[in-house]
């Protein structure tokens, strides 16, 4: 908006109209290595330190990549039949990386060149909220769609009827 020359170095604070700044990770791969994009600790914003021409390119590229709405997470209800909802949440947390601590985004190189690591690469996905309701036998989950699918796949292995004779534990000796 300041109509600066393309070769001018500037710092711009950018806040997406919708979605999370974590959605902007993929845009970083299309910029030169000297461009610095850093998430701000307060709010859903990033600072961009680069040439005016690079920032204009960054802002144009953002339009091509889909971002979520105000909150990119979906909400789903999972019924639990054989164990308490609280116990199901505890077991799911043990089996899956539902808190985002196990995986960090890894930058992808372009044309064989490893880009400088960006603070955006270290950003985790939005948090997962799991609210167990033991009285009604369900778990209310708010998470990204891939995490909801992971929970959908794991829940049948966690919510098992232990009262039937079909379940026979297998003991594996460890030497």
GROMACS .gro file of N, CA and C in nm:
model
  525
    1UNK      N    1   0.083  -0.120   0.000
    1UNK     CA    2   0.000   0.000   0.000
    1UNK      C    3   0.087   0.125   0.000
    2UNK      N    4   0.212   0.114   0.045
    2UNK     CA    5   0.302   0.230   0.050
    2UNK      C    6   0.366   0.260  -0.085
    3UNK      N    7   0.344   0.175  -0.185
    3UNK     CA    8   0.401   0.191  -0.320
    3UNK      C    9   0.553   0.205  -0.316
    4UNK      N   10   0.618   0.118  -0.242
    4UNK     CA   11   0.764   0.117  -0.233
    4UNK      C   12   0.822   0.047  -0.354
    5UNK      N   13   0.949   0.075  -0.388
    5UNK     CA   14   1.013   0.005  -0.498
    5UNK      C   15   1.027  -0.145  -0.466
    6UNK      N   16   1.027  -0.228  -0.570
    6UNK     CA   17   1.036  -0.373  -0.552
    6UNK      C   18   1.163  -0.416  -0.480
    7UNK      N   19   1.272  -0.339  -0.488
    7UNK     CA   20   1.399  -0.376  -0.426
    7UNK      C   21   1.411  -0.329  -0.281
    8UNK      N   22   1.311  -0.263  -0.229
    8UNK     CA   23   1.313  -0.214  -0.091
    8UNK      C   24   1.293  -0.331   0.006
    9UNK      N   25   1.369  -0.331   0.117
    9UNK     CA   26   1.353  -0.434   0.220
    9UNK      C   27   1.254  -0.382   0.323
   10UNK      N   28   1.152  -0.462   0.354
   10UNK     CA   29   1.047  -0.419   0.447
   10UNK      C   30   1.009  -0.532   0.542
   11UNK      N   31   0.941  -0.493   0.648
   11UNK     CA   32   0.883  -0.587   0.743
   11UNK      C   33   0.732  -0.566   0.741
   12UNK      N   34   0.657  -0.672   0.714
   12UNK     CA   35   0.511  -0.665   0.707
   12UNK      C   36   0.453  -0.764   0.807
   13UNK      N   37   0.350  -0.722   0.879
   13UNK     CA   38   0.276  -0.812   0.967
   13UNK      C   39   0.152  -0.855   0.890
   14UNK      N   40   0.135  -0.987   0.873
   14UNK     CA   41   0.022  -1.040   0.797
   14UNK      C   42  -0.066  -1.127   0.887
   15UNK      N   43  -0.197  -1.101   0.883
   15UNK     CA   44  -0.295  -1.181   0.955
   15UNK      C   45  -0.393  -1.237   0.853
   16UNK      N   46  -0.404  -1.371   0.840
   16UNK     CA   47  -0.499  -1.427   0.742
   16UNK      C   48  -0.643  -1.393   0.779
   17UNK      N   49  -0.724  -1.373   0.676
   17UNK     CA   50  -0.865  -1.342   0.698
   17UNK      C   51  -0.939  -1.461   0.756
   18UNK      N   52  -0.894  -1.581   0.720
   18UNK     CA   53  -0.954  -1.703   0.774
   18UNK      C   54  -0.846  -1.810   0.782
   19UNK      N   55  -0.870  -1.912   0.862
   19UNK     CA   56  -0.774  -2.021   0.876
   19UNK      C   57  -0.662  -1.987   0.972
   20UNK      N   58  -0.570  -2.078   0.981
   20UNK     CA   59  -0.457  -2.067   1.074
   20UNK      C   60  -0.332  -2.028   0.997
   21UNK      N   61  -0.238  -1.961   1.065
   21UNK     CA   62  -0.111  -1.930   0.999
   21UNK      C   63  -0.032  -2.057   0.970
   22UNK      N   64  -0.067  -2.168   1.036
   22UNK     CA   65  -0.001  -2.295   1.006
   22UNK      C   66  -0.028  -2.336   0.861
   23UNK      N   67  -0.139  -2.288   0.802
   23UNK     CA   68  -0.170  -2.319   0.662
   23UNK      C   69  -0.069  -2.256   0.566
   24UNK      N   70   0.007  -2.158   0.613
   24UNK     CA   71   0.099  -2.085   0.526
   24UNK      C   72   0.233  -2.154   0.507
   25UNK      N   73   0.255  -2.267   0.576
   25UNK     CA   74   0.383  -2.339   0.563
   25UNK      C   75   0.416  -2.373   0.419
   26UNK      N   76   0.317  -2.420   0.344
   26UNK     CA   77   0.344  -2.464   0.208
   26UNK      C   78   0.381  -2.349   0.115
   27UNK      N   79   0.339  -2.228   0.145
   27UNK     CA   80   0.375  -2.112   0.063
   27UNK      C   81   0.524  -2.082   0.076
   28UNK      N   82   0.582  -2.109   0.191
   28UNK     CA   83   0.722  -2.077   0.217
   28UNK      C   84   0.817  -2.144   0.117
   29UNK      N   85   0.781  -2.260   0.067
   29UNK     CA   86   0.867  -2.332  -0.027
   29UNK      C   87   0.885  -2.260  -0.160
   30UNK      N   88   0.801  -2.163  -0.191
   30UNK     CA   89   0.807  -2.093  -0.319
   30UNK      C   90   0.883  -1.961  -0.310
   31UNK      N   91   0.942  -1.932  -0.195
   31UNK     CA   92   1.012  -1.806  -0.175
   31UNK      C   93   1.162  -1.830  -0.162
   32UNK      N   94   1.242  -1.727  -0.191
   32UNK     CA   95   1.388  -1.741  -0.174
   32UNK      C   96   1.423  -1.769  -0.027
   33UNK      N   97   1.540  -1.826  -0.006
   33UNK     CA   98   1.582  -1.864   0.128
   33UNK      C   99   1.603  -1.746   0.222
   34UNK      N  100   1.633  -1.629   0.169
   34UNK     CA  101   1.659  -1.514   0.254
   34UNK      C  102   1.532  -1.451   0.312
   35UNK      N  103   1.415  -1.490   0.264
   35UNK     CA  104   1.289  -1.437   0.317
   35UNK      C  105   1.266  -1.495   0.456
   36UNK      N  106   1.235  -1.411   0.552
   36UNK     CA  107   1.208  -1.456   0.689
   36UNK      C  108   1.061  -1.439   0.720
   37UNK      N  109   0.995  -1.551   0.749
   37UNK     CA  110   0.855  -1.550   0.789
   37UNK      C  111   0.850  -1.611   0.929
   38UNK      N  112   0.805  -1.530   1.026
   38UNK     CA  113   0.808  -1.572   1.165
   38UNK      C  114   0.671  -1.555   1.229
   39UNK      N  115   0.617  -1.660   1.292
   39UNK     CA  116   0.489  -1.643   1.361
   39UNK      C  117   0.505  -1.551   1.482
   40UNK      N  118   0.407  -1.468   1.505
   40UNK     CA  119   0.407  -1.381   1.622
   40UNK      C  120   0.345  -1.455   1.739
   41UNK      N  121   0.399  -1.432   1.856
   41UNK     CA  122   0.349  -1.504   1.975
   41UNK      C  123   0.207  -1.465   2.010
   42UNK      N  124   0.169  -1.343   1.979
   42UNK     CA  125   0.034  -1.298   2.012
   42UNK      C  126  -0.052  -1.300   1.887
   43UNK      N  127  -0.153  -1.383   1.886
   43UNK     CA  128  -0.248  -1.385   1.777
   43UNK      C  129  -0.212  -1.476   1.663
   44UNK      N  130  -0.291  -1.469   1.560
   44UNK     CA  131  -0.281  -1.552   1.441
   44UNK      C  132  -0.217  -1.469   1.329
   45UNK      N  133  -0.091  -1.425   1.351
   45UNK     CA  134  -0.022  -1.338   1.256
   45UNK      C  135   0.122  -1.383   1.237
   46UNK      N  136   0.182  -1.340   1.124
   46UNK     CA  137   0.323  -1.365   1.097
   46UNK      C  138   0.389  -1.234   1.058
   47UNK      N  139   0.519  -1.224   1.086
   47UNK     CA  140   0.597  -1.112   1.034
   47UNK      C  141   0.674  -1.164   0.913
   48UNK      N  142   0.677  -1.083   0.807
   48UNK     CA  143   0.748  -1.119   0.684
   48UNK      C  144   0.854  -1.013   0.660
   49UNK      N  145   0.981  -1.055   0.658
   49UNK     CA  146   1.093  -0.964   0.636
   49UNK      C  147   1.156  -1.003   0.503
   50UNK      N  148   1.139  -0.917   0.402
   50UNK     CA  149   1.187  -0.951   0.269
   50UNK      C  150   1.181  -0.829   0.178
   51UNK      N  151   1.218  -0.851   0.052
   51UNK     CA  152   1.201  -0.748  -0.048
   51UNK      C  153   1.052  -0.730  -0.077
   52UNK      N  154   1.015  -0.611  -0.118
   52UNK     CA  155   0.875  -0.583  -0.151
   52UNK      C  156   0.825  -0.681  -0.256
   53UNK      N  157   0.907  -0.710  -0.357
   53UNK     CA  158   0.864  -0.802  -0.463
   53UNK      C  159   0.837  -0.942  -0.409
   54UNK      N  160   0.918  -0.987  -0.311
   54UNK     CA  161   0.897  -1.119  -0.253
   54UNK      C  162   0.770  -1.122  -0.167
   55UNK      N  163   0.745  -1.015  -0.095
   55UNK     CA  164   0.624  -1.010  -0.013
   55UNK      C  165   0.499  -1.007  -0.101
   56UNK      N  166   0.505  -0.933  -0.211
   56UNK     CA  167   0.391  -0.932  -0.304
   56UNK      C  168   0.367  -1.072  -0.360
   57UNK      N  169   0.476  -1.143  -0.394
   57UNK     CA  170   0.464  -1.281  -0.443
   57UNK      C  171   0.401  -1.370  -0.335
   58UNK      N  172   0.447  -1.355  -0.211
   58UNK     CA  173   0.394  -1.433  -0.098
   58UNK      C  174   0.244  -1.411  -0.083
   59UNK      N  175   0.202  -1.286  -0.086
   59UNK     CA  176   0.060  -1.255  -0.069
   59UNK      C  177  -0.024  -1.307  -0.186
   60UNK      N  178   0.033  -1.306  -0.307
   60UNK     CA  179  -0.038  -1.363  -0.422
   60UNK      C  180  -0.051  -1.514  -0.411
   61UNK      N  181   0.056  -1.581  -0.365
   61UNK     CA  182   0.054  -1.726  -0.352
   61UNK      C  183  -0.047  -1.773  -0.247
   62UNK      N  184  -0.065  -1.695  -0.143
   62UNK     CA  185  -0.160  -1.733  -0.037
   62UNK      C  186  -0.299  -1.754  -0.095
   63UNK      N  187  -0.335  -1.675  -0.196
   63UNK     CA  188  -0.467  -1.687  -0.258
   63UNK      C  189  -0.487  -1.823  -0.326
   64UNK      N  190  -0.377  -1.886  -0.371
   64UNK     CA  191  -0.387  -2.013  -0.443
   64UNK      C  192  -0.398  -2.134  -0.351
   65UNK      N  193  -0.356  -2.119  -0.226
   65UNK     CA  194  -0.358  -2.232  -0.134
   65UNK      C  195  -0.481  -2.221  -0.044
   66UNK      N  196  -0.557  -2.332  -0.034
   66UNK     CA  197  -0.679  -2.325   0.048
   66UNK      C  198  -0.646  -2.316   0.196
   67UNK      N  199  -0.725  -2.237   0.265
   67UNK     CA  200  -0.716  -2.230   0.410
   67UNK      C  201  -0.854  -2.257   0.465
   68UNK      N  202  -0.859  -2.296   0.591
   68UNK     CA  203  -0.986  -2.328   0.654
   68UNK      C  204  -1.066  -2.203   0.684
   69UNK      N  205  -1.177  -2.219   0.749
   69UNK     CA  206  -1.258  -2.107   0.792
   69UNK      C  207  -1.192  -2.043   0.913
   70UNK      N  208  -1.271  -1.984   0.999
   70UNK     CA  209  -1.215  -1.922   1.118
   70UNK      C  210  -1.143  -2.027   1.203
   71UNK      N  211  -1.196  -2.147   1.209
   71UNK     CA  212  -1.132  -2.257   1.280
   71UNK      C  213  -1.132  -2.376   1.185
   72UNK      N  214  -1.013  -2.420   1.142
   72UNK     CA  215  -1.008  -2.526   1.041
   72UNK      C  216  -1.044  -2.665   1.095
   73UNK      N  217  -1.068  -2.677   1.226
   73UNK     CA  218  -1.098  -2.808   1.284
   73UNK      C  219  -1.244  -2.844   1.263
   74UNK      N  220  -1.269  -2.974   1.258
   74UNK     CA  221  -1.406  -3.028   1.249
   74UNK      C  222  -1.446  -3.083   1.385
   75UNK      N  223  -1.576  -3.097   1.406
   75UNK     CA  224  -1.627  -3.154   1.531
   75UNK      C  225  -1.697  -3.284   1.498
   76UNK      N  226  -1.667  -3.386   1.579
   76UNK     CA  227  -1.730  -3.517   1.557
   76UNK      C  228  -1.757  -3.582   1.692
   77UNK      N  229  -1.867  -3.658   1.696
   77UNK     CA  230  -1.903  -3.733   1.816
   77UNK      C  231  -1.874  -3.880   1.791
   78UNK      N  232  -1.805  -3.944   1.888
   78UNK     CA  233  -1.774  -4.086   1.881
   78UNK      C  234  -1.842  -4.156   1.997
   79UNK      N  235  -1.927  -4.253   1.967
   79UNK     CA  236  -1.992  -4.331   2.072
   79UNK      C  237  -1.898  -4.439   2.123
   80UNK      N  238  -1.901  -4.458   2.255
   80UNK     CA  239  -1.819  -4.559   2.321
   80UNK      C  240  -1.914  -4.656   2.389
   81UNK      N  241  -1.897  -4.788   2.364
   81UNK     CA  242  -1.993  -4.886   2.413
   81UNK      C  243  -1.944  -4.966   2.534
   82UNK      N  244  -1.819  -5.008   2.534
   82UNK     CA  245  -1.774  -5.108   2.631
   82UNK      C  246  -1.688  -5.054   2.745
   83UNK      N  247  -1.629  -4.938   2.728
   83UNK     CA  248  -1.548  -4.878   2.834
   83UNK      C  249  -1.598  -4.736   2.855
   84UNK      N  250  -1.550  -4.673   2.961
   84UNK     CA  251  -1.593  -4.535   2.985
   84UNK      C  252  -1.529  -4.443   2.881
   85UNK      N  253  -1.594  -4.333   2.853
   85UNK     CA  254  -1.542  -4.237   2.756
   85UNK      C  255  -1.408  -4.181   2.803
   86UNK      N  256  -1.393  -4.159   2.932
   86UNK     CA  257  -1.267  -4.108   2.987
   86UNK      C  258  -1.154  -4.207   2.963
   87UNK      N  259  -1.182  -4.335   2.986
   87UNK     CA  260  -1.080  -4.439   2.962
   87UNK      C  261  -1.047  -4.447   2.813
   88UNK      N  262  -1.145  -4.431   2.726
   88UNK     CA  263  -1.120  -4.433   2.582
   88UNK      C  264  -1.028  -4.318   2.542
   89UNK      N  265  -1.051  -4.199   2.597
   89UNK     CA  266  -0.965  -4.084   2.567
   89UNK      C  267  -0.822  -4.111   2.614
   90UNK      N  268  -0.806  -4.166   2.734
   90UNK     CA  269  -0.673  -4.197   2.786
   90UNK      C  270  -0.601  -4.297   2.696
   91UNK      N  271  -0.671  -4.401   2.653
   91UNK     CA  272  -0.609  -4.502   2.566
   91UNK      C  273  -0.575  -4.446   2.429
   92UNK      N  274  -0.663  -4.362   2.374
   92UNK     CA  275  -0.635  -4.301   2.244
   92UNK      C  276  -0.511  -4.212   2.251
   93UNK      N  277  -0.498  -4.138   2.359
   93UNK     CA  278  -0.380  -4.051   2.375
   93UNK      C  279  -0.251  -4.132   2.383
   94UNK      N  280  -0.259  -4.254   2.441
   94UNK     CA  281  -0.140  -4.339   2.449
   94UNK      C  282  -0.104  -4.397   2.312
   95UNK      N  283  -0.203  -4.424   2.228
   95UNK     CA  284  -0.179  -4.488   2.099
   95UNK      C  285  -0.142  -4.391   1.987
   96UNK      N  286  -0.193  -4.269   1.993
   96UNK     CA  287  -0.176  -4.177   1.880
   96UNK      C  288  -0.113  -4.046   1.927
   97UNK      N  289  -0.053  -3.976   1.834
   97UNK     CA  290   0.005  -3.846   1.863
   97UNK      C  291  -0.107  -3.742   1.852
   98UNK      N  292  -0.188  -3.735   1.955
   98UNK     CA  293  -0.304  -3.644   1.952
   98UNK      C  294  -0.272  -3.507   2.010
   99UNK      N  295  -0.153  -3.490   2.064
   99UNK     CA  296  -0.116  -3.360   2.120
   99UNK      C  297  -0.016  -3.286   2.031
  100UNK      N  298   0.019  -3.347   1.918
  100UNK     CA  299   0.108  -3.281   1.823
  100UNK      C  300   0.254  -3.281   1.861
  101UNK      N  301   0.295  -3.357   1.961
  101UNK     CA  302   0.434  -3.354   2.006
  101UNK      C  303   0.526  -3.445   1.927
  102UNK      N  304   0.471  -3.539   1.853
  102UNK     CA  305   0.557  -3.639   1.790
  102UNK      C  306   0.606  -3.606   1.652
  103UNK      N  307   0.537  -3.515   1.584
  103UNK     CA  308   0.577  -3.486   1.447
  103UNK      C  309   0.588  -3.337   1.428
  104UNK      N  310   0.699  -3.295   1.371
  104UNK     CA  311   0.713  -3.156   1.329
  104UNK      C  312   0.718  -3.155   1.178
  105UNK      N  313   0.670  -3.050   1.119
  105UNK     CA  314   0.672  -3.039   0.974
  105UNK      C  315   0.818  -3.033   0.928
  106UNK      N  316   0.848  -3.101   0.820
  106UNK     CA  317   0.984  -3.103   0.768
  106UNK      C  318   0.983  -3.026   0.637
  107UNK      N  319   1.075  -2.929   0.623
  107UNK     CA  320   1.077  -2.853   0.499
  107UNK      C  321   1.118  -2.941   0.382
  108UNK      N  322   1.058  -2.915   0.267
  108UNK     CA  323   1.094  -2.990   0.148
  108UNK      C  324   1.187  -2.906   0.064
  109UNK      N  325   1.294  -2.967   0.014
  109UNK     CA  326   1.390  -2.895  -0.067
  109UNK      C  327   1.338  -2.878  -0.208
  110UNK      N  328   1.384  -2.777  -0.276
  110UNK     CA  329   1.348  -2.758  -0.415
  110UNK      C  330   1.476  -2.762  -0.498
  111UNK      N  331   1.470  -2.837  -0.602
  111UNK     CA  332   1.583  -2.855  -0.693
  111UNK      C  333   1.710  -2.897  -0.620
  112UNK      N  334   1.694  -2.986  -0.521
  112UNK     CA  335   1.810  -3.040  -0.452
  112UNK      C  336   1.871  -2.948  -0.348
  113UNK      N  337   1.812  -2.830  -0.327
  113UNK     CA  338   1.866  -2.734  -0.231
  113UNK      C  339   1.784  -2.742  -0.104
  114UNK      N  340   1.851  -2.755   0.010
  114UNK     CA  341   1.781  -2.757   0.138
  114UNK      C  342   1.758  -2.614   0.182
  115UNK      N  343   1.631  -2.572   0.198
  115UNK     CA  344   1.605  -2.435   0.239
  115UNK      C  345   1.643  -2.413   0.384
  116UNK      N  346   1.663  -2.287   0.419
  116UNK     CA  347   1.688  -2.253   0.558
  116UNK      C  348   1.563  -2.289   0.637
  117UNK      N  349   1.578  -2.347   0.756
  117UNK     CA  350   1.459  -2.380   0.834
  117UNK      C  351   1.384  -2.252   0.871
  118UNK      N  352   1.255  -2.261   0.861
  118UNK     CA  353   1.169  -2.147   0.893
  118UNK      C  354   1.097  -2.175   1.024
  119UNK      N  355   1.071  -2.073   1.105
  119UNK     CA  356   0.992  -2.095   1.226
  119UNK      C  357   0.854  -2.153   1.194
  120UNK      N  358   0.803  -2.128   1.073
  120UNK     CA  359   0.674  -2.186   1.035
  120UNK      C  360   0.682  -2.338   1.028
  121UNK      N  361   0.802  -2.392   0.996
  121UNK     CA  362   0.818  -2.537   0.987
  121UNK      C  363   0.799  -2.605   1.122
  122UNK      N  364   0.821  -2.533   1.229
  122UNK     CA  365   0.812  -2.590   1.362
  122UNK      C  366   0.671  -2.579   1.421
  123UNK      N  367   0.581  -2.515   1.350
  123UNK     CA  368   0.446  -2.496   1.403
  123UNK      C  369   0.369  -2.627   1.399
  124UNK      N  370   0.297  -2.652   1.502
  124UNK     CA  371   0.215  -2.772   1.507
  124UNK      C  372   0.075  -2.739   1.456
  125UNK      N  373   0.000  -2.842   1.428
  125UNK     CA  374  -0.139  -2.823   1.387
  125UNK      C  375  -0.219  -2.768   1.504
  126UNK      N  376  -0.338  -2.715   1.475
  126UNK     CA  377  -0.424  -2.669   1.585
  126UNK      C  378  -0.450  -2.783   1.684
  127UNK      N  379  -0.469  -2.747   1.809
  127UNK     CA  380  -0.484  -2.846   1.915
  127UNK      C  381  -0.609  -2.932   1.895
  128UNK      N  382  -0.605  -3.048   1.958
  128UNK     CA  383  -0.717  -3.142   1.955
  128UNK      C  384  -0.788  -3.133   2.089
  129UNK      N  385  -0.918  -3.112   2.084
  129UNK     CA  386  -0.999  -3.110   2.206
  129UNK      C  387  -1.082  -3.237   2.210
  130UNK      N  388  -1.071  -3.310   2.321
  130UNK     CA  389  -1.148  -3.432   2.338
  130UNK      C  390  -1.222  -3.422   2.471
  131UNK      N  391  -1.355  -3.422   2.465
  131UNK     CA  392  -1.436  -3.411   2.586
  131UNK      C  393  -1.512  -3.541   2.604
  132UNK      N  394  -1.475  -3.620   2.706
  132UNK     CA  395  -1.547  -3.746   2.731
  132UNK      C  396  -1.673  -3.720   2.812
  133UNK      N  397  -1.780  -3.790   2.779
  133UNK     CA  398  -1.904  -3.785   2.857
  133UNK      C  399  -1.935  -3.928   2.899
  134UNK      N  400  -1.894  -3.965   3.022
  134UNK     CA  401  -1.912  -4.102   3.070
  134UNK      C  402  -2.059  -4.136   3.088
  135UNK      N  403  -2.139  -4.039   3.129
  135UNK     CA  404  -2.281  -4.064   3.154
  135UNK      C  405  -2.357  -4.103   3.028
  136UNK      N  406  -2.326  -4.038   2.917
  136UNK     CA  407  -2.397  -4.068   2.792
  136UNK      C  408  -2.316  -4.157   2.698
  137UNK      N  409  -2.191  -4.186   2.734
  137UNK     CA  410  -2.111  -4.281   2.657
  137UNK      C  411  -2.061  -4.231   2.523
  138UNK      N  412  -2.009  -4.110   2.519
  138UNK     CA  413  -1.952  -4.061   2.394
  138UNK      C  414  -1.834  -3.969   2.422
  139UNK      N  415  -1.757  -3.945   2.315
  139UNK     CA  416  -1.645  -3.850   2.319
  139UNK      C  417  -1.675  -3.745   2.213
  140UNK      N  418  -1.668  -3.621   2.250
  140UNK     CA  419  -1.683  -3.511   2.156
  140UNK      C  420  -1.543  -3.464   2.119
  141UNK      N  421  -1.510  -3.466   1.989
  141UNK     CA  422  -1.375  -3.435   1.942
  141UNK      C  423  -1.379  -3.317   1.847
  142UNK      N  424  -1.288  -3.222   1.870
  142UNK     CA  425  -1.267  -3.111   1.777
  142UNK      C  426  -1.122  -3.120   1.734
  143UNK      N  427  -1.099  -3.149   1.604
  143UNK     CA  428  -0.963  -3.170   1.555
  143UNK      C  429  -0.961  -3.154   1.404
  144UNK      N  430  -0.839  -3.156   1.349
  144UNK     CA  431  -0.823  -3.155   1.204
  144UNK      C  432  -0.878  -3.288   1.150
  145UNK      N  433  -0.920  -3.287   1.025
  145UNK     CA  434  -0.985  -3.404   0.967
  145UNK      C  435  -0.896  -3.529   0.969
  146UNK      N  436  -0.765  -3.513   0.949
  146UNK     CA  437  -0.678  -3.630   0.950
  146UNK      C  438  -0.671  -3.692   1.090
  147UNK      N  439  -0.675  -3.611   1.194
  147UNK     CA  440  -0.674  -3.664   1.331
  147UNK      C  441  -0.808  -3.731   1.364
  148UNK      N  442  -0.916  -3.678   1.314
  148UNK     CA  443  -1.047  -3.741   1.335
  148UNK      C  444  -1.050  -3.878   1.268
  149UNK      N  445  -0.992  -3.888   1.149
  149UNK     CA  446  -0.986  -4.018   1.081
  149UNK      C  447  -0.899  -4.116   1.159
  150UNK      N  448  -0.789  -4.067   1.217
  150UNK     CA  449  -0.702  -4.152   1.297
  150UNK      C  450  -0.778  -4.205   1.420
  151UNK      N  451  -0.855  -4.119   1.485
  151UNK     CA  452  -0.935  -4.161   1.600
  151UNK      C  453  -1.040  -4.262   1.557
  152UNK      N  454  -1.103  -4.239   1.443
  152UNK     CA  455  -1.205  -4.332   1.390
  152UNK      C  456  -1.147  -4.471   1.368
  153UNK      N  457  -1.022  -4.477   1.320
  153UNK     CA  458  -0.957  -4.606   1.295
  153UNK      C  459  -0.913  -4.675   1.424
  154UNK      N  460  -0.868  -4.599   1.523
  154UNK     CA  461  -0.815  -4.657   1.646
  154UNK      C  462  -0.922  -4.693   1.748
  155UNK      N  463  -1.033  -4.623   1.750
  155UNK     CA  464  -1.134  -4.644   1.854
  155UNK      C  465  -1.186  -4.788   1.862
  156UNK      N  466  -1.209  -4.858   1.751
  156UNK     CA  467  -1.254  -4.997   1.764
  156UNK      C  468  -1.154  -5.088   1.835
  157UNK      N  469  -1.025  -5.054   1.831
  157UNK     CA  470  -0.924  -5.134   1.901
  157UNK      C  471  -0.916  -5.099   2.049
  158UNK      N  472  -0.967  -4.983   2.084
  158UNK     CA  473  -0.965  -4.937   2.222
  158UNK      C  474  -1.094  -4.973   2.295
  159UNK      N  475  -1.205  -4.958   2.228
  159UNK     CA  476  -1.337  -4.984   2.286
  159UNK      C  477  -1.375  -5.131   2.261
  160UNK      N  478  -1.322  -5.218   2.347
  160UNK     CA  479  -1.337  -5.363   2.329
  160UNK      C  480  -1.416  -5.420   2.447
  161UNK      N  481  -1.508  -5.511   2.417
  161UNK     CA  482  -1.586  -5.579   2.521
  161UNK      C  483  -1.498  -5.687   2.584
  162UNK      N  484  -1.459  -5.665   2.708
  162UNK     CA  485  -1.369  -5.758   2.778
  162UNK      C  486  -1.445  -5.869   2.849
  163UNK      N  487  -1.578  -5.862   2.852
  163UNK     CA  488  -1.655  -5.962   2.927
  163UNK      C  489  -1.679  -6.091   2.849
  164UNK      N  490  -1.658  -6.091   2.721
  164UNK     CA  491  -1.683  -6.211   2.641
  164UNK      C  492  -1.565  -6.306   2.649
  165UNK      N  493  -1.590  -6.429   2.616
  165UNK     CA  494  -1.485  -6.531   2.617
  165UNK      C  495  -1.394  -6.520   2.495
  166UNK      N  496  -1.434  -6.438   2.398
  166UNK     CA  497  -1.354  -6.426   2.276
  166UNK      C  498  -1.219  -6.361   2.303
  167UNK      N  499  -1.214  -6.278   2.406
  167UNK     CA  500  -1.089  -6.208   2.435
  167UNK      C  501  -0.999  -6.297   2.519
  168UNK      N  502  -0.886  -6.332   2.463
  168UNK     CA  503  -0.788  -6.412   2.535
  168UNK      C  504  -0.654  -6.341   2.523
  169UNK      N  505  -0.602  -6.295   2.635
  169UNK     CA  506  -0.473  -6.224   2.628
  169UNK      C  507  -0.360  -6.316   2.583
  170UNK      N  508  -0.267  -6.260   2.513
  170UNK     CA  509  -0.149  -6.332   2.467
  170UNK      C  510  -0.029  -6.278   2.544
  171UNK      N  511   0.044  -6.367   2.608
  171UNK     CA  512   0.162  -6.328   2.684
  171UNK      C  513   0.283  -6.353   2.597
  172UNK      N  514   0.363  -6.249   2.578
  172UNK     CA  515   0.484  -6.260   2.498
  172UNK      C  516   0.602  -6.244   2.592
  173UNK      N  517   0.679  -6.351   2.614
  173UNK     CA  518   0.792  -6.340   2.705
  173UNK      C  519   0.903  -6.253   2.643
  174UNK      N  520   0.963  -6.170   2.728
  174UNK     CA  521   1.071  -6.083   2.684
  174UNK      C  522   1.199  -6.130   2.748
  175UNK      N  523   1.300  -6.150   2.669
  175UNK     CA  524   1.428  -6.198   2.720
  175UNK      C  525   1.527  -6.083   2.726
   0.00000   0.00000   0.00000
